[in-house]
PDB file of C-alpha atoms and ligand atoms in Angstrom:
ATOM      1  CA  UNK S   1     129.006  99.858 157.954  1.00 87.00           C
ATOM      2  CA  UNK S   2     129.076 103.586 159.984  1.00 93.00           C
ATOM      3  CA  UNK S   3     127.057 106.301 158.063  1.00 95.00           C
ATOM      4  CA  UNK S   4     130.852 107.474 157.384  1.00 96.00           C
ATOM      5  CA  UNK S   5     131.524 104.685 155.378  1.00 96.00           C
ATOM      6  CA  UNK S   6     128.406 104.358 153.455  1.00 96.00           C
ATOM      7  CA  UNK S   7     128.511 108.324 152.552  1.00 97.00           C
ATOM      8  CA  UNK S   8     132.400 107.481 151.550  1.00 97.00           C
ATOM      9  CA  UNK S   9     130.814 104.460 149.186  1.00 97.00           C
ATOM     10  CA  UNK S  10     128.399 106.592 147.399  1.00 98.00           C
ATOM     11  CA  UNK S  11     130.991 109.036 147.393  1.00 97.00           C
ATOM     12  CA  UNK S  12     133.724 106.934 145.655  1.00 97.00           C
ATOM     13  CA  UNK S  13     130.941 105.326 143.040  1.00 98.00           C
ATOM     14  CA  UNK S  14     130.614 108.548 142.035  1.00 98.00           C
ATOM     15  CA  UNK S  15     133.860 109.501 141.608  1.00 98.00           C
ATOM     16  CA  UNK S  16     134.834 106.639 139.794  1.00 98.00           C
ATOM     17  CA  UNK S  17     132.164 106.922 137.541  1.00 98.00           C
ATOM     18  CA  UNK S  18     133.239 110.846 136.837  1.00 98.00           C
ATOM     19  CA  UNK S  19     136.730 109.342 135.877  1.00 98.00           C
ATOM     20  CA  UNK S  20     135.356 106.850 133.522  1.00 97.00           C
ATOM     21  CA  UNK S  21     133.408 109.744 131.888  1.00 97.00           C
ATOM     22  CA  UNK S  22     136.707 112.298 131.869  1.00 97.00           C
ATOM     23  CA  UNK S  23     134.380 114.221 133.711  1.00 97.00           C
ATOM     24  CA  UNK S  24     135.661 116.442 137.272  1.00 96.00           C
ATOM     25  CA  UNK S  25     134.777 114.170 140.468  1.00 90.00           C
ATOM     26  CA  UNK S  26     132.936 117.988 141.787  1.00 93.00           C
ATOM     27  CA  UNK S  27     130.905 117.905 138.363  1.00 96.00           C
ATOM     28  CA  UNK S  28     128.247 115.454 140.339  1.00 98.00           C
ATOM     29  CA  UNK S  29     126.397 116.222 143.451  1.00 98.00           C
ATOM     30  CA  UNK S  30     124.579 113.711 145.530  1.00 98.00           C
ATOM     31  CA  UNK S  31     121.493 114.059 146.866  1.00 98.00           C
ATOM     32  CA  UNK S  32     120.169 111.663 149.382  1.00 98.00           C
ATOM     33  CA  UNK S  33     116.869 110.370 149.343  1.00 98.00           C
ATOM     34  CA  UNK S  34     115.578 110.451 152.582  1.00 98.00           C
ATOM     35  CA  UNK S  35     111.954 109.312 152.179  1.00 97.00           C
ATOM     36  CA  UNK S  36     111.073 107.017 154.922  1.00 95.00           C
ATOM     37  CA  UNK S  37     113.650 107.309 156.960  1.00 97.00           C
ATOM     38  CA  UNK S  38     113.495 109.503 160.472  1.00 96.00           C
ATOM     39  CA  UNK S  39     115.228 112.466 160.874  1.00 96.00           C
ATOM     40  CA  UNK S  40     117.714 110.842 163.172  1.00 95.00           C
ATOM     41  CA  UNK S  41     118.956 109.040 160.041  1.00 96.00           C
ATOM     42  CA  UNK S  42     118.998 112.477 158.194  1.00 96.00           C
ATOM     43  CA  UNK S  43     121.195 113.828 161.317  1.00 95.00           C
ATOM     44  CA  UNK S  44     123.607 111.146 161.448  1.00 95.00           C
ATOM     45  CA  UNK S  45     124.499 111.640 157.627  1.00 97.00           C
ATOM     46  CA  UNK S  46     124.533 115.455 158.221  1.00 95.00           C
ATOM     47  CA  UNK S  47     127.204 115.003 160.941  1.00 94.00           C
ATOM     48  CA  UNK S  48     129.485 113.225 158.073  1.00 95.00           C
ATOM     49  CA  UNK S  49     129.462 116.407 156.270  1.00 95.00           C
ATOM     50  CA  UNK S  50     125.848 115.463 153.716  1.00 97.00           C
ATOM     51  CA  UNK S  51     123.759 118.565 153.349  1.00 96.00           C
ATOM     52  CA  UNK S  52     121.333 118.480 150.246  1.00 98.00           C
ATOM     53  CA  UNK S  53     118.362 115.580 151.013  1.00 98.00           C
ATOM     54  CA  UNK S  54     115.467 114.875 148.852  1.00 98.00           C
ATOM     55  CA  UNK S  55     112.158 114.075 150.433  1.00 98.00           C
ATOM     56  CA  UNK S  56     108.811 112.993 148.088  1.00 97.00           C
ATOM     57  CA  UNK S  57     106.267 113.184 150.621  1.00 97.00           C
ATOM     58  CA  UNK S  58     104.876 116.429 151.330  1.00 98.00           C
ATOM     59  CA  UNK S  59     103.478 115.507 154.897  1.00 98.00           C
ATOM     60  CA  UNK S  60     106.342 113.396 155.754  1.00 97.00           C
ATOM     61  CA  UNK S  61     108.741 116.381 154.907  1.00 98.00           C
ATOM     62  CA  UNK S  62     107.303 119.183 156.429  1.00 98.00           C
ATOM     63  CA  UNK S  63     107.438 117.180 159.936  1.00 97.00           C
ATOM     64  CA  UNK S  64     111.272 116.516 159.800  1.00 97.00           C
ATOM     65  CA  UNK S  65     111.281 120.127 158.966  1.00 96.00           C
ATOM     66  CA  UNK S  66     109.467 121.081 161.777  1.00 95.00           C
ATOM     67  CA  UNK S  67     111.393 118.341 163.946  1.00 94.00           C
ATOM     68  CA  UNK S  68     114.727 119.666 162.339  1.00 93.00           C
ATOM     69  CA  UNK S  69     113.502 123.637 163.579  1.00 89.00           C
ATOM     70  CA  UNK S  70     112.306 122.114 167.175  1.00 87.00           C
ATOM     71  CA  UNK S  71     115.700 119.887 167.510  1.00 81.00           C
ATOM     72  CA  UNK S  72     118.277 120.983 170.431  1.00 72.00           C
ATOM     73  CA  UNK S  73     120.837 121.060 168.409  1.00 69.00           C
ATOM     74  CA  UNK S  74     119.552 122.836 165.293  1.00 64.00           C
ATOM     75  CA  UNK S  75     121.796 126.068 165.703  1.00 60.00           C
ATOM     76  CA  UNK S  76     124.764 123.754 165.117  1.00 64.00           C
ATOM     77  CA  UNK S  77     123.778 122.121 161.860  1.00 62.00           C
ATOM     78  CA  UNK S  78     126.011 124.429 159.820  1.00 73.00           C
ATOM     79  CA  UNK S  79     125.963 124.524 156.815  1.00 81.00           C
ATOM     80  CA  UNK S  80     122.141 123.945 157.251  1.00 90.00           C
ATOM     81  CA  UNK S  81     120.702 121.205 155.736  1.00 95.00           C
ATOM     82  CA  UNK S  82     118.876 122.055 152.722  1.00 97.00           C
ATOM     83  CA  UNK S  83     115.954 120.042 151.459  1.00 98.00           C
ATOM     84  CA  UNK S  84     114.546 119.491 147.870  1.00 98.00           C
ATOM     85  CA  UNK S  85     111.063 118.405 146.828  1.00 98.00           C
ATOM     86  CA  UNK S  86     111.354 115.359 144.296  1.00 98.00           C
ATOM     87  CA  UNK S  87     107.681 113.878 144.403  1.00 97.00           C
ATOM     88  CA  UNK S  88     104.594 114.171 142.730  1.00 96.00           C
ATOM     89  CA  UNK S  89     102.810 117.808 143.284  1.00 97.00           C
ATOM     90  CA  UNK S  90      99.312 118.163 143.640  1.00 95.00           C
ATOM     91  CA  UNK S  91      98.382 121.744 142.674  1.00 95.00           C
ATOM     92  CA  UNK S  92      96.556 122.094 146.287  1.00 96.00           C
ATOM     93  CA  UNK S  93      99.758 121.414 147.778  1.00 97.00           C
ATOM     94  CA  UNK S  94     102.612 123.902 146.252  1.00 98.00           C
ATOM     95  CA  UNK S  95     101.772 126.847 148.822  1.00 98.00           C
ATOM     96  CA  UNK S  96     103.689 124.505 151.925  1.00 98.00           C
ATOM     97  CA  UNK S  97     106.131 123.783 148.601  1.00 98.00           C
ATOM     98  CA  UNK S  98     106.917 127.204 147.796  1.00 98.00           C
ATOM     99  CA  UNK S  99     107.192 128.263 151.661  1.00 98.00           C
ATOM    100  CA  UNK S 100     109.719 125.575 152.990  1.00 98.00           C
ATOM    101  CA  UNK S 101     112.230 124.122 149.808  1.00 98.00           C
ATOM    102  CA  UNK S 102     114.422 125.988 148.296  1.00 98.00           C
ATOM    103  CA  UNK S 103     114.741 123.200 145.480  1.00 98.00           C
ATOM    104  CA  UNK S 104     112.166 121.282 143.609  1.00 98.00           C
ATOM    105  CA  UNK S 105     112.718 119.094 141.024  1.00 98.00           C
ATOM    106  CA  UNK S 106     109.403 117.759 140.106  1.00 98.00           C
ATOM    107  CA  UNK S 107     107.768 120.894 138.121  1.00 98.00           C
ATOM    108  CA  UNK S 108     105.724 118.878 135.282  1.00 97.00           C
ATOM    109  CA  UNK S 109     103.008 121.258 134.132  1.00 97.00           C
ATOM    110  CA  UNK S 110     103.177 125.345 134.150  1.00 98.00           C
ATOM    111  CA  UNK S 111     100.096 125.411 136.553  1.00 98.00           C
ATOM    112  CA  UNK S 112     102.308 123.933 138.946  1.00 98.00           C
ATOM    113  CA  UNK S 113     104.914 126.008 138.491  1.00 98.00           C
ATOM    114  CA  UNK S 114     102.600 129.693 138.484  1.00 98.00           C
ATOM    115  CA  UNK S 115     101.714 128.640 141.580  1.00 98.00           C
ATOM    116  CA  UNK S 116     104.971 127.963 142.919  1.00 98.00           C
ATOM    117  CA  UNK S 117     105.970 130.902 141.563  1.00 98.00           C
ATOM    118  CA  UNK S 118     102.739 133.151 142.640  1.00 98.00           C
ATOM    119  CA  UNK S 119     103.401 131.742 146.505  1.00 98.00           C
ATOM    120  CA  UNK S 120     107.109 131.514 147.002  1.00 98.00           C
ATOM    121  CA  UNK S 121     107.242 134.002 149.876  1.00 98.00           C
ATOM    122  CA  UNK S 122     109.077 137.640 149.070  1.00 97.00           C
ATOM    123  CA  UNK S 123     111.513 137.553 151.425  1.00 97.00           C
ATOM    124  CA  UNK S 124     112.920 134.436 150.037  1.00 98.00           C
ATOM    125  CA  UNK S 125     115.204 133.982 147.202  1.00 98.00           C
ATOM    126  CA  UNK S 126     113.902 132.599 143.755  1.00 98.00           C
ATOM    127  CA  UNK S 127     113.102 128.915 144.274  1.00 98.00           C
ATOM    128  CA  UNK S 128     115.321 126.792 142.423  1.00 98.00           C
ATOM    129  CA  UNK S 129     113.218 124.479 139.642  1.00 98.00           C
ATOM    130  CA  UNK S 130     113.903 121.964 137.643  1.00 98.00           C
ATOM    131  CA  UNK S 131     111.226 120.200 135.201  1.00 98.00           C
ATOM    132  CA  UNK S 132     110.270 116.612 134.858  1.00 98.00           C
ATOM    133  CA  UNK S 133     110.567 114.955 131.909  1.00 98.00           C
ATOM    134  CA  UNK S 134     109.011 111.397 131.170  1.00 97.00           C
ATOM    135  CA  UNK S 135     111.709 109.883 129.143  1.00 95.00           C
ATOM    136  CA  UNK S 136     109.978 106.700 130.163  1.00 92.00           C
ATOM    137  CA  UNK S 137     107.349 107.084 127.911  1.00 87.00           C
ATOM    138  CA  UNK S 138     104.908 105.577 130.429  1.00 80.00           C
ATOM    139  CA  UNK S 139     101.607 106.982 131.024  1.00 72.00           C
ATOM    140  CA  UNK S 140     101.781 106.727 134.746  1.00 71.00           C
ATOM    141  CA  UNK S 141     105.152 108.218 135.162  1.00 73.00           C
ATOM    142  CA  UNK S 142     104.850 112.484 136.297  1.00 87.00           C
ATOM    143  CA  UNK S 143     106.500 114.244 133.654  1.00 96.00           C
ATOM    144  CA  UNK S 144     105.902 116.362 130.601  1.00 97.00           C
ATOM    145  CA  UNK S 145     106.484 114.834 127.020  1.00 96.00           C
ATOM    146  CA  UNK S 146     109.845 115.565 125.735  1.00 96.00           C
ATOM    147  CA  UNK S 147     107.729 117.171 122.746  1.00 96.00           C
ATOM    148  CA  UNK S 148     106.750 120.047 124.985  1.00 97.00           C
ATOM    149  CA  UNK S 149     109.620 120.467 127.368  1.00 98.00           C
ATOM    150  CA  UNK S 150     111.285 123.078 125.316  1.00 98.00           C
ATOM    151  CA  UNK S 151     107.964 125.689 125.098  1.00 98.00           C
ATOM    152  CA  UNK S 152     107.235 124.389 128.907  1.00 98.00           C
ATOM    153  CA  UNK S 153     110.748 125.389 130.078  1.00 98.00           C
ATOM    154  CA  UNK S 154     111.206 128.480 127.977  1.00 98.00           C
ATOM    155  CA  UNK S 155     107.543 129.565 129.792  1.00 98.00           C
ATOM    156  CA  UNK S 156     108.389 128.738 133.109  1.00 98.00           C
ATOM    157  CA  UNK S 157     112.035 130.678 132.625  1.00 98.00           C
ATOM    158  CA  UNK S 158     109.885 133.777 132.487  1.00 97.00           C
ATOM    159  CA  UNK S 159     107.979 133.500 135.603  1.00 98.00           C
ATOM    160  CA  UNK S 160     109.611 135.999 138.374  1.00 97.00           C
ATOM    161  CA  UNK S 161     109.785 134.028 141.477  1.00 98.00           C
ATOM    162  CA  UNK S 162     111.284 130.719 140.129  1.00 98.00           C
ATOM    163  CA  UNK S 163     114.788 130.419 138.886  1.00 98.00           C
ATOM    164  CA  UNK S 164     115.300 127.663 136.556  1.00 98.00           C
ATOM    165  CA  UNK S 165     117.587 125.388 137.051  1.00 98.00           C
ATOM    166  CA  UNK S 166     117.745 122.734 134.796  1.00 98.00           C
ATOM    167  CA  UNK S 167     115.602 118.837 134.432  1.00 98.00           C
ATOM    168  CA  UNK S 168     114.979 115.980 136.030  1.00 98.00           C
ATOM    169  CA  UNK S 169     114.374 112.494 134.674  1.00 98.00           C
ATOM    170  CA  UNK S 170     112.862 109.248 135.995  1.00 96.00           C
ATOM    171  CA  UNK S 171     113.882 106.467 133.753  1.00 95.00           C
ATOM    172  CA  UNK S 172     112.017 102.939 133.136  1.00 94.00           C
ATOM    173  CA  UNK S 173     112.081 100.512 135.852  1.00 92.00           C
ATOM    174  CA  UNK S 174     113.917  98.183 133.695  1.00 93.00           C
ATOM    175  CA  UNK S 175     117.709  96.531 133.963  1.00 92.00           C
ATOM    176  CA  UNK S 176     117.871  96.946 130.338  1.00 96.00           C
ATOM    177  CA  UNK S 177     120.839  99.085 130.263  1.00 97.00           C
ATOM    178  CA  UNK S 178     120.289 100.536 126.343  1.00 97.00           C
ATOM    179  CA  UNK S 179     117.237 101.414 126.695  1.00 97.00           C
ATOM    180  CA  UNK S 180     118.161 103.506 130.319  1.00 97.00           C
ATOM    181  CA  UNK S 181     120.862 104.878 128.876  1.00 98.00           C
ATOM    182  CA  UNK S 182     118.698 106.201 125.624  1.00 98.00           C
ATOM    183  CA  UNK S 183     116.385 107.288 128.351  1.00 97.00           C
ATOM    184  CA  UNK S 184     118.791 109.527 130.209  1.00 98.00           C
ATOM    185  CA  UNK S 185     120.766 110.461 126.707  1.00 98.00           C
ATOM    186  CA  UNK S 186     117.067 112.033 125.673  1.00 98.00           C
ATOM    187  CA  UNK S 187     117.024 114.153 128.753  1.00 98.00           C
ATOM    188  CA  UNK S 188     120.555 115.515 127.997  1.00 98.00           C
ATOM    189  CA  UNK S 189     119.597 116.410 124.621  1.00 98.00           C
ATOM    190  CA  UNK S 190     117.219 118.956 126.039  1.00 98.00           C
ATOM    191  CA  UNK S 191     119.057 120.025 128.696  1.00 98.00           C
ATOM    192  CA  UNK S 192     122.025 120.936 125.968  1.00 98.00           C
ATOM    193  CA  UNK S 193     118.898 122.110 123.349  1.00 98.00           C
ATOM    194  CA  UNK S 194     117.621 124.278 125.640  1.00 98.00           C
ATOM    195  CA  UNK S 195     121.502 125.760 126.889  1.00 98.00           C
ATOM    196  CA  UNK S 196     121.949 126.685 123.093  1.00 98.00           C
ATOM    197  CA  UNK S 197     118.932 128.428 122.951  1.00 97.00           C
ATOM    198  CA  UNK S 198     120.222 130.818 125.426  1.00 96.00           C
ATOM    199  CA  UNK S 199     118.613 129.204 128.477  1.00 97.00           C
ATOM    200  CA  UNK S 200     121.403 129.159 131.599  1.00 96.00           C
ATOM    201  CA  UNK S 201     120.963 125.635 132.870  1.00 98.00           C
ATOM    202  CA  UNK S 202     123.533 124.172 135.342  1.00 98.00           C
ATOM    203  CA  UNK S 203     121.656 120.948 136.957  1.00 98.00           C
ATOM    204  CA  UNK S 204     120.401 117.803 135.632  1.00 98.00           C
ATOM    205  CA  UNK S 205     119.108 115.318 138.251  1.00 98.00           C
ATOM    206  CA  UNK S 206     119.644 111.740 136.562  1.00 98.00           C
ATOM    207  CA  UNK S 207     120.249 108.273 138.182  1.00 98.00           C
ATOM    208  CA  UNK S 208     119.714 107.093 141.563  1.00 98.00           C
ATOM    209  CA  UNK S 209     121.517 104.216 144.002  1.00 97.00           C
ATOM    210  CA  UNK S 210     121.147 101.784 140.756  1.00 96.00           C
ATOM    211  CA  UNK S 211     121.826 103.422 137.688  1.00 97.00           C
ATOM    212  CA  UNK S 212     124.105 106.428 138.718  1.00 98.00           C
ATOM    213  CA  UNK S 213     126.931 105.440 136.668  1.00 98.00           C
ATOM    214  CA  UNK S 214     125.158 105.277 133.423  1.00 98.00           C
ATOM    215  CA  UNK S 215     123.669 108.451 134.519  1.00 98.00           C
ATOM    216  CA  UNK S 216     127.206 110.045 134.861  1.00 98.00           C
ATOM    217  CA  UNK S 217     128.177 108.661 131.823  1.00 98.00           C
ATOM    218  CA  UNK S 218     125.151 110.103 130.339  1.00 98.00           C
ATOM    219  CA  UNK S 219     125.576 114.014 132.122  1.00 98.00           C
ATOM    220  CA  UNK S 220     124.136 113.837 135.207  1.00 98.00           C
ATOM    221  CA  UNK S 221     125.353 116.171 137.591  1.00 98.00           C
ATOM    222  CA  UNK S 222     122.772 115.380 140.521  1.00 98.00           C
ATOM    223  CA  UNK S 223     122.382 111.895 141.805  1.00 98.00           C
ATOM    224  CA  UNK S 224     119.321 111.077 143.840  1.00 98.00           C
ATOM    225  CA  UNK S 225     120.450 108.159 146.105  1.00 98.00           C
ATOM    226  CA  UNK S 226     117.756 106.743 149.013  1.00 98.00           C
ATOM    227  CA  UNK S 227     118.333 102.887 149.665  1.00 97.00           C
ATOM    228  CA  UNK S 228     122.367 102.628 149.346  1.00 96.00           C
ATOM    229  CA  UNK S 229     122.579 105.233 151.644  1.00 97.00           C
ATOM    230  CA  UNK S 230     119.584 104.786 154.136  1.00 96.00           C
ATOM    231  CA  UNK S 231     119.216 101.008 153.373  1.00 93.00           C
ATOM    232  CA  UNK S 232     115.665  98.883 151.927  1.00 92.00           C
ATOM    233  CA  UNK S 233     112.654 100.891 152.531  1.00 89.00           C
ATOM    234  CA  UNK S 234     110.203  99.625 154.833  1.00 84.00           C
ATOM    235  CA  UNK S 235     107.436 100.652 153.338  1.00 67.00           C
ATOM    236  CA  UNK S 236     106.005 100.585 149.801  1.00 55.00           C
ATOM    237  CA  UNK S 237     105.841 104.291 148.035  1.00 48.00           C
TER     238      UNK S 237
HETATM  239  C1  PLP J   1     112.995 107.139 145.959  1.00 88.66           C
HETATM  240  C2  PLP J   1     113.553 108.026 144.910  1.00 88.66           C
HETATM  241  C3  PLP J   1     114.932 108.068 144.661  1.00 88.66           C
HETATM  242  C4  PLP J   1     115.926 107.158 145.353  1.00 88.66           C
HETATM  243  O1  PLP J   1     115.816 105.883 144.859  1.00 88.66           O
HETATM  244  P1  PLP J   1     116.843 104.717 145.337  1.00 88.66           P
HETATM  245  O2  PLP J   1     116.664 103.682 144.331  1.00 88.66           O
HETATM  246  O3  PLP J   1     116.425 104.321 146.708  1.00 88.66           O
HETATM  247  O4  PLP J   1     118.209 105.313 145.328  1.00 88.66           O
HETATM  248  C5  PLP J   1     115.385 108.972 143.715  1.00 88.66           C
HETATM  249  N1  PLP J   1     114.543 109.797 143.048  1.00 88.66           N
HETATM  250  C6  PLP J   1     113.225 109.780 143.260  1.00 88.66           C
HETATM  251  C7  PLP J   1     112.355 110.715 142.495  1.00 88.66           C
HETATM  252  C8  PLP J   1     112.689 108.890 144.180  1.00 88.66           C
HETATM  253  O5  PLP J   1     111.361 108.879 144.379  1.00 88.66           O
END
């Protein structure tokens, strides 16, 4: 299949699934997941019209940045490609976060996001921010416990470089489809908790190349897709 036609696959599961949901097809964006993959992949999707990617690895990002900067053909890539940070942070490492993404969607603790906020550059715009929740309920999953996200959110709405933009979830790795969707139905309730309390929030990043229909169906309006786009990763995370 060209990168054409897988973009247009993505693009139509999507789209089906907003019809299902009596939701508009332009209510969900897709971001691809381009972890692993070389920044000729990245290009090649780009040239189909793609612009938002998602990288998790700090290192591994900030050399297709540089690459992307460095590349011949840079000047053409309108509109630019724009990359968000979806992986674990490490407080040492949110100054290179702050300075080269204007997304992230991984904020899980407000020490994370004062920093962000503290070293987001001044002649850039807010960074865009959403936080983490673990709906999962599993220890080793990043994300704050849907008992705090309320106060956490409601702090980090305050701080003056950071705009933010909504949550993030990372469900169970499980097939068991009730217990994703309860998952991804606990992040919406915050998402619409916090919007009633006065909070502005217009992004929730749910579902990824496996479960983004029940996302949809549960108010996504970000998918994170990697392998149906870029194909099996070749190596582990
Ligand atoms: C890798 C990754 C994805 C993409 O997962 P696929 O199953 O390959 O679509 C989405 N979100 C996050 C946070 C990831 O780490």
């Amino acid at each position: 299949m060209s990168r054409a036609d897988q973009l247009a696959d993505i693009q139509k599961r999507i789209a089906m699934a907003c019809a299902k949901a009596g939701r508009a097809t332009d209510a969900v964006q897709l971001l691809a997941v381009s972890k692993t993959f070389p920044l000729s992949d990245v290009l090649e999707f780009h040239a189909c019209g793609q612009t938002t990617f998602g990288e998790n690895y700090l290192q591994e990002a900030l050399d297709k940045i540089t690459q992307l900067a460095d590349h011949p053909n840079a000047q053409q890539n309108t509109p630019a490609i724009e990359w968000h940070f979806i992986g674990p942070i490490q407080s040492n490492k949110t100054k290179p976060i702050a300075e080269n993404f204007p997304w992230v969607h991984s904020v899980d603790r407000l020490k994370i996001a004062q920093r962000l906020s503290d070293q987001r550059p001044s002649n850039l715009p807010a960074l865009n921010v959403l936080v983490q929740i673990n709906t999962s309920g599993e220890d080793s999953k990043s994300g704050v416990e849907p008992a705090d996200a309320v106060e956490l959110c409601k702090t980090i709405s305050a701080l003056p470089n950071l705009k933010l933009r909504g949550l993030m979830t990372i469900p169970s790795n499980t097939e068991n489809t009730d217990q994703l969707k309860a998952e991804f139905l606990q992040c919406k309730t915050i998402f619409d908790e916090l919007n009633n309390q006065g909070l502005k929030l217009d992004t929730l990043s749910m579902g990824m190349s496996a479960d983004l229909e029940l996302a949809i169906e549960c108010g996504s309006t970000c998918v994170r897709v990697g392998s149906a786009l870029f194909g099996a990763r070749s190596y582990p995370k």
